[in-house]
XYZ file of C-alpha atoms in Angstrom:
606
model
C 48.970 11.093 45.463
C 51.961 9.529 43.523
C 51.539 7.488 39.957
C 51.514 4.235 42.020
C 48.743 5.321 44.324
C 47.038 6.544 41.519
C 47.586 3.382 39.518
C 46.521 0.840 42.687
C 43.276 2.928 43.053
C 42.617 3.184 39.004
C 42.894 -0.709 39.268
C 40.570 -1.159 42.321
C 37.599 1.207 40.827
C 37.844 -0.761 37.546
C 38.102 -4.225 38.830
C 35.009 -3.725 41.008
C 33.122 -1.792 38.091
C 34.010 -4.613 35.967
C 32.455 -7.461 38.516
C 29.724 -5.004 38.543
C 29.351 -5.148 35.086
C 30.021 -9.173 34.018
C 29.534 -10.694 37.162
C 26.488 -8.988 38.916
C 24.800 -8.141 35.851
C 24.413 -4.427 37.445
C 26.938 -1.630 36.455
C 27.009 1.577 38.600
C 28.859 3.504 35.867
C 28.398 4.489 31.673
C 30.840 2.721 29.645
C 32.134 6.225 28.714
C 33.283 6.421 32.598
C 34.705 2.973 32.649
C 36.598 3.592 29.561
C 38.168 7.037 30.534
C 39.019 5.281 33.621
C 40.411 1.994 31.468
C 42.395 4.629 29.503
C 44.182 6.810 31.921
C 45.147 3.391 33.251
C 47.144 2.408 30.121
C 48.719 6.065 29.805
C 50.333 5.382 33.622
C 51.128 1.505 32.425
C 52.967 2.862 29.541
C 54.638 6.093 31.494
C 55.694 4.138 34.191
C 56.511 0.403 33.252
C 54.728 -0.912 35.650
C 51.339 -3.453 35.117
C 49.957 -4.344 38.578
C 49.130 -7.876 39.276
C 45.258 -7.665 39.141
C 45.463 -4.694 36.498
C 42.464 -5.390 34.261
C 44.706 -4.486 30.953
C 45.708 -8.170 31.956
C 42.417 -9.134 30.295
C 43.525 -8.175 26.496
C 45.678 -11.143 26.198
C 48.709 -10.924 24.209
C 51.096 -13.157 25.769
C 51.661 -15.664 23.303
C 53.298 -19.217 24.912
C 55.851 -21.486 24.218
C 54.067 -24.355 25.659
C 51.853 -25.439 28.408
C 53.521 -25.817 31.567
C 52.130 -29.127 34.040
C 50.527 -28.391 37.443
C 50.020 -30.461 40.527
C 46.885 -29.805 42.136
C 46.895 -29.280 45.661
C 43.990 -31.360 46.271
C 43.143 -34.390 43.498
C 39.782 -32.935 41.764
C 37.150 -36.141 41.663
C 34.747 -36.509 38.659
C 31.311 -37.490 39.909
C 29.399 -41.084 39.672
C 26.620 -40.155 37.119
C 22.804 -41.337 37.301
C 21.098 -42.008 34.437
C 17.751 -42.797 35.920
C 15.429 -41.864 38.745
C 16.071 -45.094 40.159
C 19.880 -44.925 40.193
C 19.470 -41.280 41.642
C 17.169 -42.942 44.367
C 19.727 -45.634 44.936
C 22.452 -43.117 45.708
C 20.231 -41.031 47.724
C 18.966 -43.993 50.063
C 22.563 -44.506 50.994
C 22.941 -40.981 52.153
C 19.487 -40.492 54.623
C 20.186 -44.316 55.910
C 23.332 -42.807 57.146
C 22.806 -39.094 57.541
C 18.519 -39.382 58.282
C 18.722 -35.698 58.321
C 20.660 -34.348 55.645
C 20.258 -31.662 53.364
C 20.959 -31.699 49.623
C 22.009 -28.695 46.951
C 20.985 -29.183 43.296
C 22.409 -27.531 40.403
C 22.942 -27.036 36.803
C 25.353 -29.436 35.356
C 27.484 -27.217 33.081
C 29.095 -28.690 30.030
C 32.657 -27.001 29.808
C 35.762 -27.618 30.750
C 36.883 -28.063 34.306
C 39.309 -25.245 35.829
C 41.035 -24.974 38.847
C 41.984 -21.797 40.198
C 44.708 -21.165 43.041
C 44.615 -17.625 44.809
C 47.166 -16.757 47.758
C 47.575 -13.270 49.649
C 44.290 -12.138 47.846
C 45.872 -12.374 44.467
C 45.318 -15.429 41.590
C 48.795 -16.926 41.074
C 47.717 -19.911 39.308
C 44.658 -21.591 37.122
C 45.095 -24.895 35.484
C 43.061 -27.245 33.662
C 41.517 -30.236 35.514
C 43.784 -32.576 33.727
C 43.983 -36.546 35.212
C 42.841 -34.517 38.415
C 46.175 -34.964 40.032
C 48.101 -33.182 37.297
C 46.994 -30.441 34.742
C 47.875 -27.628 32.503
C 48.732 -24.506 33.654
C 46.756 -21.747 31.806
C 47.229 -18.671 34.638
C 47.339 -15.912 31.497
C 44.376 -17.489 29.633
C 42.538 -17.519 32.880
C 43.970 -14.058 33.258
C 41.677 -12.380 30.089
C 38.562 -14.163 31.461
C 36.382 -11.218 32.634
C 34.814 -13.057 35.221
C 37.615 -14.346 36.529
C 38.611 -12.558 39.740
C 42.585 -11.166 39.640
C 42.226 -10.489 43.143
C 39.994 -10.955 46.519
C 39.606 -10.455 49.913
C 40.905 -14.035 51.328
C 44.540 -13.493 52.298
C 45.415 -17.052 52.703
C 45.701 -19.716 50.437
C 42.765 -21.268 48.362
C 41.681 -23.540 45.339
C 38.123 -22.581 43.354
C 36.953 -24.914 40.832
C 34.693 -24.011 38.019
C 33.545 -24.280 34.464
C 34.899 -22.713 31.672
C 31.899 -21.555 29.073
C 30.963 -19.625 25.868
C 27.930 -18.371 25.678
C 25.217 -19.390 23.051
C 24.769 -16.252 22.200
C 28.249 -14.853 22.251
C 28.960 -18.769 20.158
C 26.287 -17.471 17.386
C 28.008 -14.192 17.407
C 31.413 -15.606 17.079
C 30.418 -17.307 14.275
C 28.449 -14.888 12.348
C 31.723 -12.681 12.517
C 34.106 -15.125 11.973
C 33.453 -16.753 8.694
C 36.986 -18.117 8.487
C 37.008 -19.622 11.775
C 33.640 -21.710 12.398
C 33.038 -23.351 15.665
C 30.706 -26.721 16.295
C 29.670 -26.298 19.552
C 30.309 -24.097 22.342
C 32.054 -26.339 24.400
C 34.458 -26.862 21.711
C 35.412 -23.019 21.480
C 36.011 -22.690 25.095
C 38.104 -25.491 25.091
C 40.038 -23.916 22.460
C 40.180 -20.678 23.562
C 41.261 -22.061 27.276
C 43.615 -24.305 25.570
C 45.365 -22.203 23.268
C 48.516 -20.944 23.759
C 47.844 -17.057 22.210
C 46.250 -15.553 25.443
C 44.797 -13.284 22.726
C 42.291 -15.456 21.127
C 41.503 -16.175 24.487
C 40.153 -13.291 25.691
C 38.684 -12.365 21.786
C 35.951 -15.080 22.446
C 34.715 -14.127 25.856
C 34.657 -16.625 27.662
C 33.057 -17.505 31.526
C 34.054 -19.189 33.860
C 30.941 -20.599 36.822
C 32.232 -21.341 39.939
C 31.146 -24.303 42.332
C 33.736 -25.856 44.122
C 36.969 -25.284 46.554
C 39.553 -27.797 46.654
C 42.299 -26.693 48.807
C 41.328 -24.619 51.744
C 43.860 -23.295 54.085
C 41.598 -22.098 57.087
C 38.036 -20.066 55.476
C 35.932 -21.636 57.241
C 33.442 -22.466 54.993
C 31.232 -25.367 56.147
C 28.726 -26.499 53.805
C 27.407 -25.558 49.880
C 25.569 -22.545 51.228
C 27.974 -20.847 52.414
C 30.811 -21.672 49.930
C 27.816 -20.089 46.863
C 27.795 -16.850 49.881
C 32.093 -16.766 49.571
C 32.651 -16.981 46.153
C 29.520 -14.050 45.297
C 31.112 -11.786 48.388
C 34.409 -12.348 46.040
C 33.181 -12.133 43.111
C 32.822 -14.871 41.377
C 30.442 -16.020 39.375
C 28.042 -18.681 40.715
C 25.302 -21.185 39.482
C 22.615 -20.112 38.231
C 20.426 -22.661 39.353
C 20.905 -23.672 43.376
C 18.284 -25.010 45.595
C 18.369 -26.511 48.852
C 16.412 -29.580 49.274
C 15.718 -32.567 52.117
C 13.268 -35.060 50.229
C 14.196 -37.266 46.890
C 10.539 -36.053 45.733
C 11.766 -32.303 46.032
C 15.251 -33.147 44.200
C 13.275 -34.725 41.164
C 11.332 -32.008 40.513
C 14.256 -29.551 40.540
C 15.726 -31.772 37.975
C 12.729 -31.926 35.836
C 12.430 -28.288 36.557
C 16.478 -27.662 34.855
C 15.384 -29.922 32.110
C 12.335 -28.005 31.097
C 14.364 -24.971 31.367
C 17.389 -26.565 29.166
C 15.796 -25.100 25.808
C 15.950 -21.703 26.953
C 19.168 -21.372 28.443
C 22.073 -19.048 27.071
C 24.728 -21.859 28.087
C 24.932 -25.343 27.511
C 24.113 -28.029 30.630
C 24.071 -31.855 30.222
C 22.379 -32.490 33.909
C 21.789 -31.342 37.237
C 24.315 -32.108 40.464
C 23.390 -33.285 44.032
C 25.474 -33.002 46.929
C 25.429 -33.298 50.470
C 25.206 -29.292 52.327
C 27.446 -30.143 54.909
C 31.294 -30.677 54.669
C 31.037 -32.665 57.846
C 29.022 -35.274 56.133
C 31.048 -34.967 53.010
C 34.189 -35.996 54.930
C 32.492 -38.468 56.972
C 30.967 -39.946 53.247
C 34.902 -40.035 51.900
C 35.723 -41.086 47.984
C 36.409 -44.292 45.781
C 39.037 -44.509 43.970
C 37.306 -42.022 41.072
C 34.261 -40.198 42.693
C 33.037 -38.373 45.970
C 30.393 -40.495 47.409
C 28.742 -37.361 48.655
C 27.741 -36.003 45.068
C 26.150 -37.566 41.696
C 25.768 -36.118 38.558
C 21.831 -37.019 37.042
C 22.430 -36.799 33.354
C 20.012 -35.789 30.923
C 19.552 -37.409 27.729
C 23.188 -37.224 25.434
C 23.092 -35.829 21.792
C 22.623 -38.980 19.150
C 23.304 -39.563 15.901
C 24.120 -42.239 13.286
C 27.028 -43.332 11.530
C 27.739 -46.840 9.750
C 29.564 -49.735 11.969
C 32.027 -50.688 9.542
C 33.806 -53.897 11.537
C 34.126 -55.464 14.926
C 37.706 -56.390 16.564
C 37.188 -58.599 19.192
C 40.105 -57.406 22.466
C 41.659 -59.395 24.704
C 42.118 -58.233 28.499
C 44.162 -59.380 31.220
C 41.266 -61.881 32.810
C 40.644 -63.085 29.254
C 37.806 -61.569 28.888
C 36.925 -60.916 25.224
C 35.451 -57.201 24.709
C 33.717 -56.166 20.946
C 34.977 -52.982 19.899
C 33.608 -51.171 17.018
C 34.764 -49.527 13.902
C 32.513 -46.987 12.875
C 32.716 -44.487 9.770
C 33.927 -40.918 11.621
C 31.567 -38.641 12.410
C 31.216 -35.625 14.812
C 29.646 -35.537 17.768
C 29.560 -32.839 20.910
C 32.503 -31.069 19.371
C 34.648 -34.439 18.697
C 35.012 -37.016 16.286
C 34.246 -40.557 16.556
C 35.453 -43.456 14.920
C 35.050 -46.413 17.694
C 33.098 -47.142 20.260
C 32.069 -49.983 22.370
C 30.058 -52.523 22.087
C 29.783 -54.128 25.510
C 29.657 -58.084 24.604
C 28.308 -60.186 22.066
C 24.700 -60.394 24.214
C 24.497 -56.985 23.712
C 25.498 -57.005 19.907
C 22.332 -59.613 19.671
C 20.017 -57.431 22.226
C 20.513 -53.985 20.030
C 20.074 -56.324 16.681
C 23.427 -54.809 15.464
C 25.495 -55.966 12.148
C 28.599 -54.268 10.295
C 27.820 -52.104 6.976
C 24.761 -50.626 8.942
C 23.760 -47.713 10.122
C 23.779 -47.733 14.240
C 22.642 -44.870 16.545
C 25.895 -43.515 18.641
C 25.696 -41.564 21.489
C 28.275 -40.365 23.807
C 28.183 -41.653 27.183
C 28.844 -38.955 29.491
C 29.954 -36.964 26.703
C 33.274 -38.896 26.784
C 33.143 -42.956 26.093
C 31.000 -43.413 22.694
C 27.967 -45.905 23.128
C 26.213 -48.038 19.973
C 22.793 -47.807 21.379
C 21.416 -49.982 18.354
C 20.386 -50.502 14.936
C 18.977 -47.660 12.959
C 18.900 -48.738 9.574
C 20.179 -51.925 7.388
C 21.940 -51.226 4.087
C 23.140 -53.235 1.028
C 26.186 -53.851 2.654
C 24.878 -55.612 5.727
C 26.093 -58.597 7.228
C 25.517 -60.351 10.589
C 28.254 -60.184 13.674
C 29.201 -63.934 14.382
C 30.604 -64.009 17.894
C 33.981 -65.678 17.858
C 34.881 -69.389 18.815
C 38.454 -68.875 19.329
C 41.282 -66.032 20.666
C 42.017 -63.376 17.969
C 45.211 -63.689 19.853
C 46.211 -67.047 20.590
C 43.278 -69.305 18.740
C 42.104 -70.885 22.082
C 38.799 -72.163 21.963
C 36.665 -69.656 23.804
C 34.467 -70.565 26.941
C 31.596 -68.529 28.156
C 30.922 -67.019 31.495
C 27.377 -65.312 31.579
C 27.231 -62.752 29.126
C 30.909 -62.498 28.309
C 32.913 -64.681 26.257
C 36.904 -65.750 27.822
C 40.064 -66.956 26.568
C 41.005 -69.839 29.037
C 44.841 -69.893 27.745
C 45.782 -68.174 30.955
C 49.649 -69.037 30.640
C 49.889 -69.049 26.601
C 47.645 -65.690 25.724
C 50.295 -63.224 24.787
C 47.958 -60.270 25.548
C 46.798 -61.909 28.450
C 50.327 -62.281 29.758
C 51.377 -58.289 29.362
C 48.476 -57.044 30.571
C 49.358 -58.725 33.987
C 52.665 -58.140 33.753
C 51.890 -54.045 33.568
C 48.953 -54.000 35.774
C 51.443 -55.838 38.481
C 53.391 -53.480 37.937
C 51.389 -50.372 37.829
C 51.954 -47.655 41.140
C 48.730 -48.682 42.884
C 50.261 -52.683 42.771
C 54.076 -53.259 43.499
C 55.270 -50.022 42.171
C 57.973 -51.313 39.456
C 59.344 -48.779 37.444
C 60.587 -49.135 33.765
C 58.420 -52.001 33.276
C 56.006 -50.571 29.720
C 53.566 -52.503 27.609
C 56.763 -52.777 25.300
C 58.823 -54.391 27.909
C 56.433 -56.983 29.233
C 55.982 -57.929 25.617
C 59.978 -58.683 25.873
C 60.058 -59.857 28.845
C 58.174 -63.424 28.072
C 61.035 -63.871 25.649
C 62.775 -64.546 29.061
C 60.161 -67.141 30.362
C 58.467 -64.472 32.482
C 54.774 -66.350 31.998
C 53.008 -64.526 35.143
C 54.277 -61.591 37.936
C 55.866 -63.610 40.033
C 58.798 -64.299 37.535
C 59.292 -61.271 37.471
C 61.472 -61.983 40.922
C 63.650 -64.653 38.863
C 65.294 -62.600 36.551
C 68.294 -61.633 36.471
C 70.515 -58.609 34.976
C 72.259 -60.788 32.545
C 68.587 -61.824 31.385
C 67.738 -58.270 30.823
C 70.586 -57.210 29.269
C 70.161 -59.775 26.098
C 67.011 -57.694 25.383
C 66.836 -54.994 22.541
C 67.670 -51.173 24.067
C 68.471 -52.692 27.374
C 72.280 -51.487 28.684
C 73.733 -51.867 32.316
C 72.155 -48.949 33.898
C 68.235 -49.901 32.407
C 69.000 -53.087 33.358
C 70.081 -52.777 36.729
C 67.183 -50.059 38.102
C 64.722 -52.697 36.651
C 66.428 -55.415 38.851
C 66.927 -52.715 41.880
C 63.009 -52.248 41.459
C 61.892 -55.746 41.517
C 63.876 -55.992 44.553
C 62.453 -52.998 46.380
C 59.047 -53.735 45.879
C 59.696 -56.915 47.755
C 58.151 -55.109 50.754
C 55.226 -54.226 49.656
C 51.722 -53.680 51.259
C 49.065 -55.861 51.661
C 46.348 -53.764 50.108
C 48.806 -53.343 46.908
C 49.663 -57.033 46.629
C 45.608 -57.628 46.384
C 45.654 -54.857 44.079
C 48.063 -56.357 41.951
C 46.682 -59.597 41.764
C 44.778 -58.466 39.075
C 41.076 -60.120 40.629
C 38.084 -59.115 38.467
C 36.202 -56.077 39.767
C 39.194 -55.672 42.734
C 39.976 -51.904 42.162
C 42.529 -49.537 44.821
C 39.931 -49.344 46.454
C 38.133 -52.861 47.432
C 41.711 -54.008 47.821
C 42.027 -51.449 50.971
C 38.810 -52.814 51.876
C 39.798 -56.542 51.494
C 43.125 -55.999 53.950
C 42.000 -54.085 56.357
C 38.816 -56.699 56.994
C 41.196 -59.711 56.180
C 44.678 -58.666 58.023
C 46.691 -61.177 55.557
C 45.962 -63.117 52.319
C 45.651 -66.908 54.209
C 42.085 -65.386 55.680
C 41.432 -63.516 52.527
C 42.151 -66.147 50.265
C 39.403 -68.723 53.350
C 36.848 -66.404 53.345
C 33.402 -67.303 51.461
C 30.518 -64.758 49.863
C 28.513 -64.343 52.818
C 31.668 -63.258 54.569
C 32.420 -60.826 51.565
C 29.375 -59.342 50.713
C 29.438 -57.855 54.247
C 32.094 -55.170 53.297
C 30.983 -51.896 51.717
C 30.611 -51.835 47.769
C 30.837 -55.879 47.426
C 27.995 -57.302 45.745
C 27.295 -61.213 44.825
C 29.119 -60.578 41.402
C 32.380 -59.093 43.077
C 32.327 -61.452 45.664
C 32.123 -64.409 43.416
C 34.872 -62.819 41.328
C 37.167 -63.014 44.367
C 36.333 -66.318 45.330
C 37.086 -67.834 41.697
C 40.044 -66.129 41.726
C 41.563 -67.949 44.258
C 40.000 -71.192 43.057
C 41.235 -71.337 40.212
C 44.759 -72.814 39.238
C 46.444 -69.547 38.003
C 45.279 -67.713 41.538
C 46.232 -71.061 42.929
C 49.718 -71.650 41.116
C 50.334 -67.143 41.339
C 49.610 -66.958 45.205
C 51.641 -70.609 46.448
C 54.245 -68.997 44.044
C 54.779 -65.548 46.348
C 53.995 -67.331 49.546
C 57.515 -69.567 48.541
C 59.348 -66.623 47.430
C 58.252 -65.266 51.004
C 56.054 -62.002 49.777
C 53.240 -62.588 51.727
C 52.756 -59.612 53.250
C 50.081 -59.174 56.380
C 48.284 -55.663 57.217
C 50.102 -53.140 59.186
C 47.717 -51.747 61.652
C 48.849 -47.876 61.067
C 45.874 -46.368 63.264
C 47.177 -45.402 66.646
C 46.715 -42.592 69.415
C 48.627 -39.870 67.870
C 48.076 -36.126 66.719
C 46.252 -36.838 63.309
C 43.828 -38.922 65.437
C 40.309 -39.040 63.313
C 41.995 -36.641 60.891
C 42.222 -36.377 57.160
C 45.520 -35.385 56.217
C 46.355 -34.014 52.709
C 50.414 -34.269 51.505
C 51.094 -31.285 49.022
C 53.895 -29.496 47.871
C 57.568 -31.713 47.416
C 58.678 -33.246 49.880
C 62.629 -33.251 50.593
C 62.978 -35.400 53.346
C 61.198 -38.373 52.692
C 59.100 -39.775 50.178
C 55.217 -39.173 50.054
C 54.734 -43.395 50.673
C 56.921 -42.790 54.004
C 55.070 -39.387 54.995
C 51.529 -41.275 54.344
C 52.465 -44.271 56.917
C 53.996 -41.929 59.132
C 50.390 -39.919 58.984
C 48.858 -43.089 59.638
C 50.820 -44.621 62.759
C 49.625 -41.355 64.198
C 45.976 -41.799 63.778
C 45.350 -40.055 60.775
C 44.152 -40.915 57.289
């Protein structure tokens, strides 16, 4: 047998010792064996040159980085809706069994980590990333690479995504800590999102991470087709798995699997913030689809978040792009699940009366969803307390404010500065008309120039632009060659852009493909809206005053004159991608992604 033979088999025995040992929980050899195996590894390493792909010496770290390097998912990773209640939870799961009478759910433990994505191809892992906007990410392949339970290699030759968690350990946390005087941790989430973000792969593997596996993005041909047998794939490849996972049928029998994982929460060795439910069968996942954020196949039932209190200082009162005036509050900083807080919102000025709330006291903060701090309410008055008086006019312009239910509005639609450039950019965003070069900065500019709402926008001119501060001939002409492209844009984006209350990506799809064109969107009435999926009486009543009133009026005359009025392209046809889901990834040389999607799409596919 020559070095290399012996080196490939060395790295085989170890690898699968090592699964043994931190994935299975059940080792088959002393550590004195694995170790004069480990070490007779290094010798041949060092005599030869050579470090195999999957070698396990991969695992000390070392490698120190530059910088982190962005990667583009193969397949967009969703976050999930979240329940906070029983009732929500029974909500969600109604809509499933009215569709799907017989379906099958999974429940599991909610980890609280940080999301990784892991790519493997001819058996081997060539890339992990963070979870990033879940389109792009970072790419941390040699962090991932010290992880222990983080498979180098295995036994699915073609290509693959796995999604997990990335953990520490309480007890490996207390250790940490005890041993580490100089470098103290707050929570364990916060030191594996350190170590996993940190670009010395050596401190990495010093605090030991995990990583729990749960999901697979990108799937070029396993087979896998439902929860069951993805938790079978990932064990037979060693991975590490949940270690809670249940199949249920009933909404009785996935409640008391929750309250089961929260009387177990205490005694865990890892932290969880909830329990997941999804739908067992891919089939019915596909069939289910997305919104524009979440799968509608899976919720997240979270468990009470960590609280604590902290003085509310002030209150700045925000202006958004319907007018709407939002509270936001100033709090004194203080840390909470591993971050530190020094705003958070405060809903409306109803809800700054409900919670009894005032500025110099002391308010109870949570976390919602561990990301978007909440003031739940009042916790204790001080010597410094003074009532919140709800505003009568803009902080912006000094309108006179008008209320509409619970939320106060600015009704200078035309003079409201920050009213203005927040339609300006949201018109302009991707998911509307797709203008490039057009920032917060240069909508602010740009009503120097008389551009009042989006459909200026089609006015100006390059000598306009050029008068501007930083603007030269070539800015100012790829602006103006943008404005004119997006002439031709699609009727889903132009109801997009808009900018209706409550009208995300995805109710604008909705909207066209019911509606066919914006003369029988713009007729239709609430009991015609509130047929459509996901429109209630309040979004249907938010498109209807839209168009009634004189901005949607005086906005949508203004594009049918200048002749943008587009009508829906019916893209489904008999074709090869009939009743298929198609997924674009990679680049694309020959024509755009846009193009390749309505291409997909005159062929039958989505």
């Amino acid at each position: 047998m020559n070095v290399n033979e012996q080196m490939r088999l060395l790295v085989k025995q170890l690898n699968r010792w090592a699964q043994e040992y931190y994935t299975f929980d059940a080792p088959s050899v002393t550590d004195e064996t694995y170790d004069a195996a480990y070490d007779r590894l290094v010798l041949l390493e060092k005599k030869t040159g050579i470090v195999l792909p999957d070698s396990p010496t991969h695992r000390v770290g070392g490698e120190i980085l530059t910088a982190f390097k962005p990667h583009k998912h193969l397949v967009r990773l969703y976050s999930l809706d979240k329940a906070k209640s029983f009732n929500e939870l029974k909500n969600w799961y109604d809509k499933i069994v009215k569709e799907f009478p017989h379906a099958a759910f999974t429940v599991e433990y909610k980890y609280d980590g940080l999301t990784l994505n892991l790519t493997y191809d001819q058996g081997g892992l060539i890339n992990a990333a963070t979870r990033g906007d879940g389109t792009k990410g970072e790419r941390i392949t040699a962090q991932a690479k010290t992880i222990k339970s983080v498979p180098l290699n295995i036994d699915f030759e073609k290509r693959i995504e796995i999604q997990g968690e990335g953990i520490m350990r309480l007890s490996v946390f207390n250790e940490y800590n005890k041993l580490n005087e100089g470098e103290q941790f707050k929570s364990a989430r916060n030191a594996a999102a350190g170590a996993i973000r940190n670009l010395n792969t050596a401190v990495t593997a010093k605090r030991n991470l995990d990583v729990i596996t749960y999901a697979i993005g990108f799937d070029e041909g396993s087979g896998i087709k439902n929860q069951v047998e993805l938790v079978k794939f990932l064990q037979q490849n060693g991975f590490k798995t949940n270690g809670y996972f249940k199949v249920v049928k009933s909404f009785e029998e996935i409640k008391e699997c929750i309250e089961e994982i929260g009387e177990q929460r205490e005694t865990l060795d890892f932290l969880i913030d909830g329990a997941v439910v999804k739908v067992n069968d891919f089939d019915m996942r596909t069939h289910l689809g997305y919104t524009d954020k979440f799968p509608r196949w899976a919720i997240a039932f979270k468990f009470k978040a960590e609280e604590v209190t902290t003085l509310l200082n002030s209150v700045e009162w925000q202006v958004g792009r319907t007018g709407k005036i939002t509270p936001l509050g100033h709090l004194q900083p203080i840390e909470l699940c591993g971050a530190t807080i020094r705003r958070a919102t405060l809903n409306n000025f109803d809800d700054i009366v409900r919670k009894n709330l005032s500025t110099g006291s002391k308010v109870f903060i949570r976390r919602s969803n561990d990301v978007i701090p909440e003031v739940l309410g009042l916790a204790e008055e001080t010597k410094h307390t003074k009532p919140i008086v709800a505003p009568k006019n803009c902080p912006v312009c000094n309108s006179e404010l008008i209320k509409k239910g619970v939320n106060l509005f600015c009704p200078n639609t035309y003079g409201c500065v920050k009213q203005k450039e927040a339609r300006i950019t949201h018109f302009c965003s991707k998911n509307a008309f797709d203008i490039e070069g057009i920032s917060d900065k240069t909508a602010r500019q740009l009503l120097t120039l008389n551009v009042a709402t989006p459909k200026d926008l089609f006015s100006l001119t390059k000598e306009q632009l050029l008068t501007l501060e930083g603007f030269k001939d070539k800015k100012s002409q790829n602006i103006i060659n943008a404005i004119q492209k997006s002439k031709n844009v699609a009727l889903p984006n132009f109801i997009y852009a808009l900018g209706i209350e409550n009208v995300g990506v995805v109710m604008a799809k909705q909207l066209a493909d019911k509606y066919k064109n914006m003369d029988a969107l713009i007729a239709a009435k609430v009991e015609d809206l509130i047929v459509l999926q996901d429109v209630g009486i309040i979004v249907a009543q938010s498109i209807i005053d839209f168009f009634d009133s004189d901005y949607g009026i005086k906005l949508t005359e203004g594009f049918k004159a200048l002749n943008i009025w587009p009508t829906f392209k019916e893209t489904k046809e008999e074709g090869i991608f009939k009743d298929k889901k198609v997924v674009l990834t990679g680049t694309l040389h020959s024509m755009t992604r846009s193009e390749a999607s309505q291409l997909i799409e005159k062929s039958g596919g989505t």
